[in-house]
């Protein structure tokens, strides 16, 4: 398996191995890495996979993407990542052994639980594998890395829990001082591991992100301090997410020929991109139902063919904050497939995007062929979210988080008779107690390990929102 860039127009495109792209970000031409071709899984083989445990299946799927790590080593990494003990935080502990259990609500409609990991959001599914892969690859090369990131919540905590205590890895995570919930702060700042550094900057999330960009653009500093990232464009994260689509599509269907639809609350298009790839590989997946919140750049594209990233004031904070994006960083991967994997078209389209523009495919054959990819989309507002949380609670006795509610709302709008449909649970309600309170007038239950975490002692450095203070902090701690 070799990887190519979505924008490589050279006559002899460069082809990389998995471990060559594992620690990097964008390709040198600004594109994203994708497999040269998607591995194909025959129906018979898929059928045999129905018997496998999550870790066994993860090994089968990932070894199609990763052929430059010896099988026994990859197996050990996967086994260490997907243990029941790491994924038992959620409800229904008797299902914890399944890692991503399906909870059927009524015939044909279920919830795919993806949020039973240590930070109660689906990002743990991929991030924990990334932590183990990074540690392994760095050790082989005798290198170390300083991961620098900015977070407004979910991603930062998933990254910190995945990287804590890992050899050769330090994390410097910037967050906006005083702007996260007490629970989110406690989740991150209570980590006492020496390799985790929380930096609260006096500013908003965009200030934190600008600092990360400025530091990463200082190439001398970046190479001297071996600065790396774990952002959502990382291919290994997408690959890890393919596994649960395969797992759930096999769990929901009984015979060859049956298909299941997935409803996916979407922001950066990372989660649903993995669903698209699982389907391209042959997993029995019907429709992919994409849901956005009020920040509806993706819903707009799937309805109209226009992709128009929003400018700063047009993107706003909602009650499903992990989907508040102005542009969808993984979307380029899907568009590469949509335009017949022609890198020159992707390069032209993203030439517009990178200059702050937009593109319109509505009058092209590509858009005419979009239905072949079987996506549908819709959006959800705060009022929809609240109503859906209430409805699902009343009807099924199930508490869902605001992001999952966005997916559920759009799922129900697109449900047809006889459809098998799974809504993805991307976070547990415990993370978003305020919105649950507004919807239901009561607080969500917390997993026992999270009881009272607001009282644990916290480790965080508060810095001014300027590049120099952050660089100085890194210089001081990169040698610990
Ligand atoms: C990150 C996140 C999303 C969006 O996922 P993408 O891969 O960015 O589309 C949805 N819900 C929750 C809870 C998240 O943390």
Short mmCIF file of C-alpha atoms and ligand atoms in Angstrom, two decimals:
data_model
loop_
_atom_site.label_atom_id
_atom_site.label_comp_id
_atom_site.label_asym_id
_atom_site.label_seq_id
_atom_site.Cartn_x
_atom_site.Cartn_y
_atom_site.Cartn_z
CA UNK A 1 0.00 0.00 0.00
CA UNK A 2 1.40 3.34 -1.06
CA UNK A 3 0.02 6.81 -0.37
CA UNK A 4 -0.37 9.68 -2.80
CA UNK A 5 -1.27 13.33 -2.37
CA UNK A 6 -4.62 14.69 -3.55
CA UNK A 7 -2.71 17.53 -5.30
CA UNK A 8 0.34 15.81 -6.76
CA UNK A 9 0.25 16.67 -10.48
CA UNK A 10 3.83 15.65 -11.27
CA UNK A 11 4.27 13.05 -14.03
CA UNK A 12 5.74 10.61 -11.51
CA UNK A 13 3.70 11.18 -8.37
CA UNK A 14 5.59 10.50 -5.20
CA UNK A 15 4.42 7.41 -3.35
CA UNK A 16 4.92 7.07 0.34
CA UNK A 17 4.61 4.24 2.82
CA UNK A 18 2.32 4.42 5.83
CA UNK A 19 5.07 5.17 8.33
CA UNK A 20 6.45 7.89 6.07
CA UNK A 21 3.18 9.80 6.28
CA UNK A 22 2.30 8.83 9.86
CA UNK A 23 4.10 11.65 11.64
CA UNK A 24 3.67 14.35 9.01
CA UNK A 25 0.72 16.56 8.21
CA UNK A 26 -0.03 17.90 4.75
CA UNK A 27 1.84 16.64 1.71
CA UNK A 28 4.53 19.07 0.49
CA UNK A 29 2.17 20.24 -2.30
CA UNK A 30 -0.47 21.15 0.29
CA UNK A 31 -2.66 18.12 -0.45
CA UNK A 32 -3.81 15.29 1.81
CA UNK A 33 -2.55 11.73 1.67
CA UNK A 34 -4.78 8.90 0.53
CA UNK A 35 -4.14 5.28 -0.45
CA UNK A 36 -3.25 4.91 -4.11
CA UNK A 37 -6.26 2.60 -4.38
CA UNK A 38 -8.70 1.44 -1.73
CA UNK A 39 -8.16 -2.15 -0.67
CA UNK A 40 -11.14 -4.31 -1.67
CA UNK A 41 -12.71 -6.81 0.71
CA UNK A 42 -14.69 -9.59 -0.91
CA UNK A 43 -18.17 -10.41 0.47
CA UNK A 44 -17.06 -13.87 1.62
CA UNK A 45 -14.20 -12.46 3.59
CA UNK A 46 -16.44 -9.76 5.10
CA UNK A 47 -18.87 -12.46 6.09
CA UNK A 48 -16.12 -14.32 7.91
CA UNK A 49 -15.19 -11.11 9.70
CA UNK A 50 -18.57 -11.08 11.46
CA UNK A 51 -17.07 -13.41 14.08
CA UNK A 52 -14.10 -11.21 14.95
CA UNK A 53 -13.65 -9.15 18.07
CA UNK A 54 -13.05 -5.43 17.66
CA UNK A 55 -9.28 -5.79 18.06
CA UNK A 56 -9.14 -8.74 15.65
CA UNK A 57 -11.13 -6.85 13.06
CA UNK A 58 -9.04 -3.71 13.57
CA UNK A 59 -5.96 -5.75 12.80
CA UNK A 60 -7.49 -7.17 9.59
CA UNK A 61 -8.63 -3.76 8.35
CA UNK A 62 -5.55 -1.82 9.37
CA UNK A 63 -3.14 -4.35 7.91
CA UNK A 64 -4.72 -3.54 4.51
CA UNK A 65 -3.52 0.04 5.00
CA UNK A 66 -0.29 -0.56 6.91
CA UNK A 67 2.19 -2.93 5.30
CA UNK A 68 5.43 -1.48 6.58
CA UNK A 69 4.99 -2.44 10.23
CA UNK A 70 5.58 -6.16 10.88
CA UNK A 71 2.26 -7.98 11.44
CA UNK A 72 3.13 -9.13 14.95
CA UNK A 73 4.01 -5.57 15.98
CA UNK A 74 0.84 -4.11 14.47
CA UNK A 75 -1.20 -6.78 16.21
CA UNK A 76 0.38 -5.90 19.55
CA UNK A 77 -0.31 -2.19 19.00
CA UNK A 78 -3.93 -2.82 18.08
CA UNK A 79 -4.48 -5.22 21.01
CA UNK A 80 -3.03 -2.66 23.39
CA UNK A 81 -5.31 0.07 21.98
CA UNK A 82 -8.70 -1.63 21.86
CA UNK A 83 -9.04 -3.19 25.28
CA UNK A 84 -12.41 -3.42 27.03
CA UNK A 85 -10.86 -1.71 30.05
CA UNK A 86 -10.18 1.43 28.00
CA UNK A 87 -13.70 1.51 26.54
CA UNK A 88 -16.00 0.83 29.47
CA UNK A 89 -16.74 4.37 30.52
CA UNK A 90 -20.21 4.50 29.03
CA UNK A 91 -23.56 3.08 29.91
CA UNK A 92 -24.31 -0.61 29.80
CA UNK A 93 -21.06 -2.05 31.21
CA UNK A 94 -22.07 -5.57 30.14
CA UNK A 95 -21.41 -4.49 26.56
CA UNK A 96 -18.05 -2.93 27.31
CA UNK A 97 -16.23 -5.89 25.81
CA UNK A 98 -17.60 -4.93 22.41
CA UNK A 99 -15.77 -1.57 22.33
CA UNK A 100 -18.40 -0.07 19.96
CA UNK A 101 -21.70 -1.77 20.82
CA UNK A 102 -24.86 -1.17 18.83
CA UNK A 103 -27.85 -0.32 20.98
CA UNK A 104 -31.08 -1.09 19.12
CA UNK A 105 -33.88 1.34 19.93
CA UNK A 106 -36.54 -0.20 17.75
CA UNK A 107 -36.42 -2.56 14.78
CA UNK A 108 -34.17 -1.03 12.14
CA UNK A 109 -33.00 1.92 14.24
CA UNK A 110 -29.99 1.87 16.53
CA UNK A 111 -27.30 3.91 18.18
CA UNK A 112 -23.67 3.07 17.46
CA UNK A 113 -21.81 3.77 20.69
CA UNK A 114 -18.44 5.29 19.90
CA UNK A 115 -17.92 7.30 23.05
CA UNK A 116 -17.00 4.80 25.71
CA UNK A 117 -13.32 5.73 25.69
CA UNK A 118 -11.44 7.70 28.33
CA UNK A 119 -12.61 11.18 27.23
CA UNK A 120 -16.21 10.19 26.42
CA UNK A 121 -16.08 11.18 22.74
CA UNK A 122 -15.54 9.19 19.56
CA UNK A 123 -12.16 10.87 18.99
CA UNK A 124 -10.66 8.40 21.46
CA UNK A 125 -11.26 5.62 18.93
CA UNK A 126 -8.59 6.94 16.58
CA UNK A 127 -6.45 9.03 18.89
CA UNK A 128 -5.47 6.13 21.15
CA UNK A 129 -4.26 4.14 18.15
CA UNK A 130 -2.33 7.20 16.98
CA UNK A 131 -0.62 7.48 20.38
CA UNK A 132 0.57 3.87 20.19
CA UNK A 133 1.63 4.17 16.53
CA UNK A 134 3.57 7.38 17.23
CA UNK A 135 5.37 5.86 20.20
CA UNK A 136 6.29 2.78 18.16
CA UNK A 137 7.49 4.70 15.09
CA UNK A 138 9.51 7.20 17.13
CA UNK A 139 11.20 4.48 19.11
CA UNK A 140 12.19 2.65 15.90
CA UNK A 141 13.75 5.81 14.54
CA UNK A 142 15.29 6.92 17.82
CA UNK A 143 13.40 10.22 17.56
CA UNK A 144 11.16 12.28 19.78
CA UNK A 145 8.32 14.68 18.99
CA UNK A 146 6.71 17.71 20.61
CA UNK A 147 3.06 17.78 19.68
CA UNK A 148 1.63 21.27 19.56
CA UNK A 149 -2.09 21.87 19.26
CA UNK A 150 -4.95 24.21 20.05
CA UNK A 151 -8.27 22.98 21.35
CA UNK A 152 -11.64 24.22 22.45
CA UNK A 153 -12.42 20.88 24.08
CA UNK A 154 -12.80 17.39 22.62
CA UNK A 155 -9.71 17.06 20.43
CA UNK A 156 -7.26 18.33 23.00
CA UNK A 157 -8.45 16.04 25.74
CA UNK A 158 -8.54 13.00 23.44
CA UNK A 159 -4.97 13.79 22.34
CA UNK A 160 -3.72 14.23 25.89
CA UNK A 161 -5.28 11.00 27.16
CA UNK A 162 -3.93 9.13 24.15
CA UNK A 163 -0.38 10.50 24.51
CA UNK A 164 -0.03 10.58 28.29
CA UNK A 165 3.01 8.67 29.52
CA UNK A 166 4.15 7.78 26.00
CA UNK A 167 7.89 7.57 25.48
CA UNK A 168 9.37 10.12 23.09
CA UNK A 169 6.22 12.26 23.01
CA UNK A 170 5.48 15.55 24.72
CA UNK A 171 2.20 17.41 24.25
CA UNK A 172 1.82 21.20 24.41
CA UNK A 173 -1.90 21.91 24.24
CA UNK A 174 -3.21 25.47 24.04
CA UNK A 175 -6.72 26.25 25.21
CA UNK A 176 -8.60 29.54 25.63
CA UNK A 177 -8.28 30.67 29.25
CA UNK A 178 -11.60 30.67 31.08
CA UNK A 179 -13.64 29.66 28.05
CA UNK A 180 -14.07 25.95 28.46
CA UNK A 181 -16.58 24.32 30.79
CA UNK A 182 -15.45 23.34 34.28
CA UNK A 183 -15.74 19.71 33.23
CA UNK A 184 -13.61 20.18 30.11
CA UNK A 185 -10.97 22.05 32.08
CA UNK A 186 -10.90 19.36 34.74
CA UNK A 187 -10.61 16.63 32.12
CA UNK A 188 -7.48 18.17 30.62
CA UNK A 189 -5.84 20.08 33.42
CA UNK A 190 -6.09 17.32 36.02
CA UNK A 191 -3.67 15.10 34.07
CA UNK A 192 -0.48 14.88 36.11
CA UNK A 193 1.72 13.14 33.53
CA UNK A 194 5.08 14.85 33.08
CA UNK A 195 4.84 14.74 29.27
CA UNK A 196 1.54 16.66 29.12
CA UNK A 197 1.66 20.46 29.19
CA UNK A 198 -1.54 22.47 29.30
CA UNK A 199 -1.25 26.09 28.31
CA UNK A 200 -4.25 28.36 28.84
CA UNK A 201 -3.80 31.46 26.70
CA UNK A 202 -5.47 34.72 27.62
CA UNK A 203 -7.66 34.93 24.53
CA UNK A 204 -10.17 33.01 22.46
CA UNK A 205 -9.74 29.74 20.58
CA UNK A 206 -8.74 31.53 17.35
CA UNK A 207 -5.88 33.26 19.21
CA UNK A 208 -4.65 29.87 20.37
CA UNK A 209 -4.90 28.45 16.87
CA UNK A 210 -3.09 31.45 15.37
CA UNK A 211 -0.21 30.88 17.79
CA UNK A 212 0.02 27.23 16.76
CA UNK A 213 0.13 28.28 13.11
CA UNK A 214 2.78 30.92 13.74
CA UNK A 215 4.99 28.49 15.65
CA UNK A 216 4.59 25.83 12.95
CA UNK A 217 5.46 28.35 10.24
CA UNK A 218 8.74 29.16 11.95
CA UNK A 219 10.60 26.38 10.17
CA UNK A 220 13.83 26.78 12.14
CA UNK A 221 11.99 26.54 15.45
CA UNK A 222 9.83 23.72 14.16
CA UNK A 223 12.74 21.53 13.16
CA UNK A 224 14.88 22.43 16.16
CA UNK A 225 12.13 21.44 18.59
CA UNK A 226 10.66 18.68 16.40
CA UNK A 227 7.18 20.18 16.47
CA UNK A 228 4.42 17.88 15.25
CA UNK A 229 0.63 17.76 15.24
CA UNK A 230 -2.24 15.32 15.69
CA UNK A 231 -4.87 17.17 13.70
CA UNK A 232 -7.83 15.65 11.98
CA UNK A 233 -6.18 15.43 8.56
CA UNK A 234 -3.82 12.75 9.87
CA UNK A 235 -4.42 9.70 7.69
CA UNK A 236 -3.99 7.20 10.55
CA UNK A 237 -6.95 8.77 12.32
CA UNK A 238 -9.16 8.26 9.29
CA UNK A 239 -7.91 4.67 8.85
CA UNK A 240 -8.65 3.85 12.50
CA UNK A 241 -12.20 5.14 12.05
CA UNK A 242 -12.80 2.88 9.05
CA UNK A 243 -12.73 -0.04 11.48
CA UNK A 244 -15.90 0.83 13.37
CA UNK A 245 -17.87 1.33 10.18
CA UNK A 246 -16.87 -2.14 9.04
CA UNK A 247 -17.59 -3.56 12.49
CA UNK A 248 -21.00 -1.91 12.83
CA UNK A 249 -22.11 -2.64 9.27
CA UNK A 250 -21.38 -6.33 9.87
CA UNK A 251 -23.05 -6.27 13.29
CA UNK A 252 -26.22 -4.68 11.90
CA UNK A 253 -26.63 -6.95 8.88
CA UNK A 254 -27.13 -10.69 8.92
CA UNK A 255 -26.63 -11.75 5.35
CA UNK A 256 -24.69 -10.71 2.29
CA UNK A 257 -26.66 -8.10 0.36
CA UNK A 258 -28.18 -6.28 3.33
CA UNK A 259 -26.95 -2.73 3.86
CA UNK A 260 -27.02 -0.27 6.70
CA UNK A 261 -27.20 3.52 6.61
CA UNK A 262 -25.20 5.67 9.03
CA UNK A 263 -26.08 9.12 10.31
CA UNK A 264 -22.95 11.11 11.13
CA UNK A 265 -22.78 14.44 13.00
CA UNK A 266 -20.07 16.17 10.99
CA UNK A 267 -17.57 18.97 11.34
CA UNK A 268 -14.24 18.41 9.66
CA UNK A 269 -15.57 15.49 7.59
CA UNK A 270 -13.12 13.09 9.24
CA UNK A 271 -15.64 10.68 10.69
CA UNK A 272 -17.89 10.43 7.65
CA UNK A 273 -14.87 10.26 5.32
CA UNK A 274 -13.99 7.00 7.05
CA UNK A 275 -17.53 5.77 6.33
CA UNK A 276 -17.09 6.64 2.66
CA UNK A 277 -13.81 4.70 2.55
CA UNK A 278 -15.29 1.68 4.35
CA UNK A 279 -18.05 1.64 1.73
CA UNK A 280 -15.54 1.96 -1.13
CA UNK A 281 -13.75 -1.08 0.33
CA UNK A 282 -16.91 -3.13 0.13
CA UNK A 283 -18.45 -2.86 3.61
CA UNK A 284 -22.27 -3.26 3.43
CA UNK A 285 -23.07 0.42 3.84
CA UNK A 286 -26.01 2.10 2.15
CA UNK A 287 -26.56 5.78 2.66
CA UNK A 288 -24.25 8.06 4.55
CA UNK A 289 -26.41 10.73 6.16
CA UNK A 290 -24.38 13.83 6.92
CA UNK A 291 -25.64 16.20 9.61
CA UNK A 292 -24.32 19.65 10.38
CA UNK A 293 -25.36 22.18 12.98
CA UNK A 294 -25.96 25.85 12.14
CA UNK A 295 -22.43 25.99 10.71
CA UNK A 296 -23.67 24.28 7.59
CA UNK A 297 -20.85 24.54 5.04
CA UNK A 298 -21.03 20.79 4.32
CA UNK A 299 -24.80 20.56 4.14
CA UNK A 300 -24.70 23.43 1.65
CA UNK A 301 -22.27 21.54 -0.58
CA UNK A 302 -24.28 18.31 -0.64
CA UNK A 303 -27.48 20.21 -1.42
CA UNK A 304 -26.16 22.75 -3.94
CA UNK A 305 -22.69 21.76 -5.17
CA UNK A 306 -21.23 24.98 -3.77
CA UNK A 307 -18.39 24.69 -1.26
CA UNK A 308 -18.00 28.01 0.48
CA UNK A 309 -15.88 28.02 3.65
CA UNK A 310 -17.11 30.66 6.04
CA UNK A 311 -15.20 33.72 7.18
CA UNK A 312 -14.57 34.20 10.87
CA UNK A 313 -17.66 36.14 11.99
CA UNK A 314 -19.89 33.82 10.00
CA UNK A 315 -18.83 30.79 12.06
CA UNK A 316 -20.27 30.89 15.51
CA UNK A 317 -20.36 28.91 18.70
CA UNK A 318 -23.31 26.57 19.05
CA UNK A 319 -24.50 24.04 21.58
CA UNK A 320 -22.81 21.31 19.50
CA UNK A 321 -19.43 23.06 19.63
CA UNK A 322 -17.27 20.25 18.21
CA UNK A 323 -19.00 20.75 14.86
CA UNK A 324 -18.42 24.52 14.73
CA UNK A 325 -16.13 24.66 11.73
CA UNK A 326 -15.65 27.21 8.97
CA UNK A 327 -14.06 24.76 6.55
CA UNK A 328 -13.96 20.99 6.66
CA UNK A 329 -10.34 19.93 6.65
CA UNK A 330 -10.91 16.34 5.42
CA UNK A 331 -13.40 17.21 2.70
CA UNK A 332 -10.64 17.39 0.08
CA UNK A 333 -10.23 13.61 0.39
CA UNK A 334 -13.80 13.00 -0.69
CA UNK A 335 -13.67 15.56 -3.48
CA UNK A 336 -10.57 13.79 -4.84
CA UNK A 337 -12.72 10.66 -5.30
CA UNK A 338 -15.66 12.69 -6.58
CA UNK A 339 -13.60 14.23 -9.40
CA UNK A 340 -12.29 10.85 -10.49
CA UNK A 341 -9.06 11.15 -8.50
CA UNK A 342 -7.70 13.85 -10.76
CA UNK A 343 -5.14 15.82 -8.69
CA UNK A 344 -5.07 18.75 -11.14
CA UNK A 345 -8.76 19.42 -10.52
CA UNK A 346 -8.32 19.22 -6.75
CA UNK A 347 -5.34 21.55 -7.00
CA UNK A 348 -7.39 24.11 -8.93
CA UNK A 349 -10.39 23.88 -6.60
CA UNK A 350 -8.28 24.26 -3.48
CA UNK A 351 -6.30 27.02 -5.12
CA UNK A 352 -9.55 28.97 -4.79
CA UNK A 353 -10.19 27.79 -1.25
CA UNK A 354 -6.67 28.57 -0.03
CA UNK A 355 -7.10 32.09 -1.35
CA UNK A 356 -10.18 32.55 0.78
CA UNK A 357 -12.60 31.75 -2.06
CA UNK A 358 -15.12 29.04 -2.82
CA UNK A 359 -15.99 26.68 -5.67
CA UNK A 360 -19.16 25.63 -7.41
CA UNK A 361 -19.54 22.17 -8.94
CA UNK A 362 -23.29 22.49 -9.51
CA UNK A 363 -23.02 22.69 -13.28
CA UNK A 364 -20.44 19.93 -13.65
CA UNK A 365 -20.75 16.22 -14.33
CA UNK A 366 -19.11 15.59 -10.99
CA UNK A 367 -22.10 17.01 -9.20
CA UNK A 368 -24.42 15.11 -11.49
CA UNK A 369 -22.61 11.94 -10.41
CA UNK A 370 -22.73 12.77 -6.70
CA UNK A 371 -25.77 10.49 -6.13
CA UNK A 372 -23.55 7.50 -6.98
CA UNK A 373 -21.76 8.17 -3.72
CA UNK A 374 -25.07 7.99 -1.88
CA UNK A 375 -24.70 10.85 0.56
CA UNK A 376 -27.63 12.79 1.89
CA UNK A 377 -27.38 15.77 4.17
CA UNK A 378 -29.31 18.00 6.47
CA UNK A 379 -28.81 20.49 9.27
CA UNK A 380 -29.98 21.02 12.78
CA UNK A 381 -30.47 24.09 14.96
CA UNK A 382 -30.30 24.61 18.71
CA UNK A 383 -34.09 24.20 18.94
CA UNK A 384 -33.93 20.97 16.89
CA UNK A 385 -31.19 19.66 19.13
CA UNK A 386 -33.14 20.34 22.32
CA UNK A 387 -36.30 18.81 20.85
CA UNK A 388 -34.45 15.72 19.64
CA UNK A 389 -32.75 15.17 23.01
CA UNK A 390 -36.22 15.33 24.60
CA UNK A 391 -37.91 13.11 22.05
CA UNK A 392 -35.26 10.42 22.20
CA UNK A 393 -35.34 10.48 26.00
CA UNK A 394 -39.12 10.22 26.15
CA UNK A 395 -39.43 7.57 23.50
CA UNK A 396 -36.44 5.35 24.26
CA UNK A 397 -35.31 6.38 27.74
CA UNK A 398 -31.95 7.24 26.22
CA UNK A 399 -29.96 10.41 26.88
CA UNK A 400 -27.97 11.60 23.89
CA UNK A 401 -25.47 14.43 23.65
CA UNK A 402 -26.11 17.54 21.49
CA UNK A 403 -23.88 16.36 18.59
CA UNK A 404 -25.49 12.95 18.51
CA UNK A 405 -28.83 14.76 18.55
CA UNK A 406 -27.92 16.69 15.40
CA UNK A 407 -27.21 13.38 13.69
CA UNK A 408 -30.40 11.83 15.03
CA UNK A 409 -32.55 14.70 13.83
CA UNK A 410 -31.23 14.47 10.27
CA UNK A 411 -31.33 10.65 10.42
CA UNK A 412 -35.05 10.60 11.19
CA UNK A 413 -35.75 13.05 8.36
CA UNK A 414 -34.07 10.70 5.91
CA UNK A 415 -35.37 7.40 7.20
CA UNK A 416 -37.32 5.29 4.75
CA UNK A 417 -39.35 2.13 5.43
CA UNK A 418 -37.26 -1.04 5.79
CA UNK A 419 -34.06 0.96 6.13
CA UNK A 420 -31.49 -0.30 8.61
CA UNK A 421 -30.18 2.85 10.23
CA UNK A 422 -27.48 3.51 12.82
CA UNK A 423 -26.97 6.95 14.34
CA UNK A 424 -23.39 7.54 15.50
CA UNK A 425 -22.97 8.57 19.11
CA UNK A 426 -20.04 10.96 18.97
CA UNK A 427 -19.97 11.99 22.64
CA UNK A 428 -21.65 11.09 25.91
CA UNK A 429 -24.19 13.54 27.36
CA UNK A 430 -22.06 13.88 30.52
CA UNK A 431 -19.73 16.17 28.55
CA UNK A 432 -22.49 18.66 27.77
CA UNK A 433 -24.48 18.82 30.98
CA UNK A 434 -25.75 22.38 30.43
CA UNK A 435 -27.58 21.57 27.22
CA UNK A 436 -28.97 18.34 28.68
CA UNK A 437 -30.25 20.36 31.63
CA UNK A 438 -31.93 22.77 29.25
CA UNK A 439 -33.58 19.94 27.34
CA UNK A 440 -34.53 17.57 30.15
CA UNK A 441 -34.35 19.58 33.37
CA UNK A 442 -31.93 17.07 34.85
CA UNK A 443 -28.25 16.35 34.76
CA UNK A 444 -26.74 13.46 32.82
CA UNK A 445 -25.09 10.65 34.77
CA UNK A 446 -21.32 10.59 34.82
CA UNK A 447 -19.11 7.53 34.55
CA UNK A 448 -17.78 6.74 38.04
CA UNK A 449 -14.18 7.64 37.13
CA UNK A 450 -15.30 11.18 36.31
CA UNK A 451 -17.18 11.83 39.55
CA UNK A 452 -15.90 14.98 41.19
CA UNK A 453 -13.04 15.57 38.74
CA UNK A 454 -13.56 19.32 39.08
CA UNK A 455 -12.02 18.99 42.56
CA UNK A 456 -8.83 17.23 41.42
CA UNK A 457 -5.69 19.37 41.44
CA UNK A 458 -4.92 20.97 38.09
CA UNK A 459 -1.70 21.56 36.15
CA UNK A 460 -1.93 24.45 33.73
CA UNK A 461 0.27 27.39 32.76
CA UNK A 462 -1.58 30.61 31.99
CA UNK A 463 0.22 32.66 29.32
CA UNK A 464 -0.48 35.79 27.31
CA UNK A 465 -1.75 35.11 23.81
CA UNK A 466 1.55 35.80 22.12
CA UNK A 467 3.86 33.63 20.10
CA UNK A 468 7.02 34.52 22.03
CA UNK A 469 5.73 33.41 25.42
CA UNK A 470 4.53 30.11 23.99
CA UNK A 471 7.84 29.49 22.24
CA UNK A 472 9.71 30.26 25.44
CA UNK A 473 7.51 27.83 27.34
CA UNK A 474 8.25 25.10 24.80
CA UNK A 475 12.00 25.83 24.90
CA UNK A 476 11.96 25.53 28.66
CA UNK A 477 10.06 22.24 28.77
CA UNK A 478 11.24 20.49 25.62
CA UNK A 479 14.35 19.30 27.47
CA UNK A 480 12.67 17.89 30.59
C1 LIG B 1 -15.09 16.04 16.42
C2 LIG B 1 -16.51 15.80 16.72
C3 LIG B 1 -17.51 15.77 15.72
C4 LIG B 1 -17.19 16.04 14.25
O1 LIG B 1 -16.42 15.03 13.67
P1 LIG B 1 -15.61 15.30 12.31
O2 LIG B 1 -14.75 14.12 12.14
O3 LIG B 1 -14.83 16.57 12.53
O4 LIG B 1 -16.63 15.46 11.22
C5 LIG B 1 -18.81 15.49 16.08
N1 LIG B 1 -19.15 15.28 17.38
C6 LIG B 1 -18.23 15.30 18.37
C7 LIG B 1 -18.68 15.08 19.77
C8 LIG B 1 -16.88 15.56 18.09
O5 LIG B 1 -15.99 15.61 19.08
#
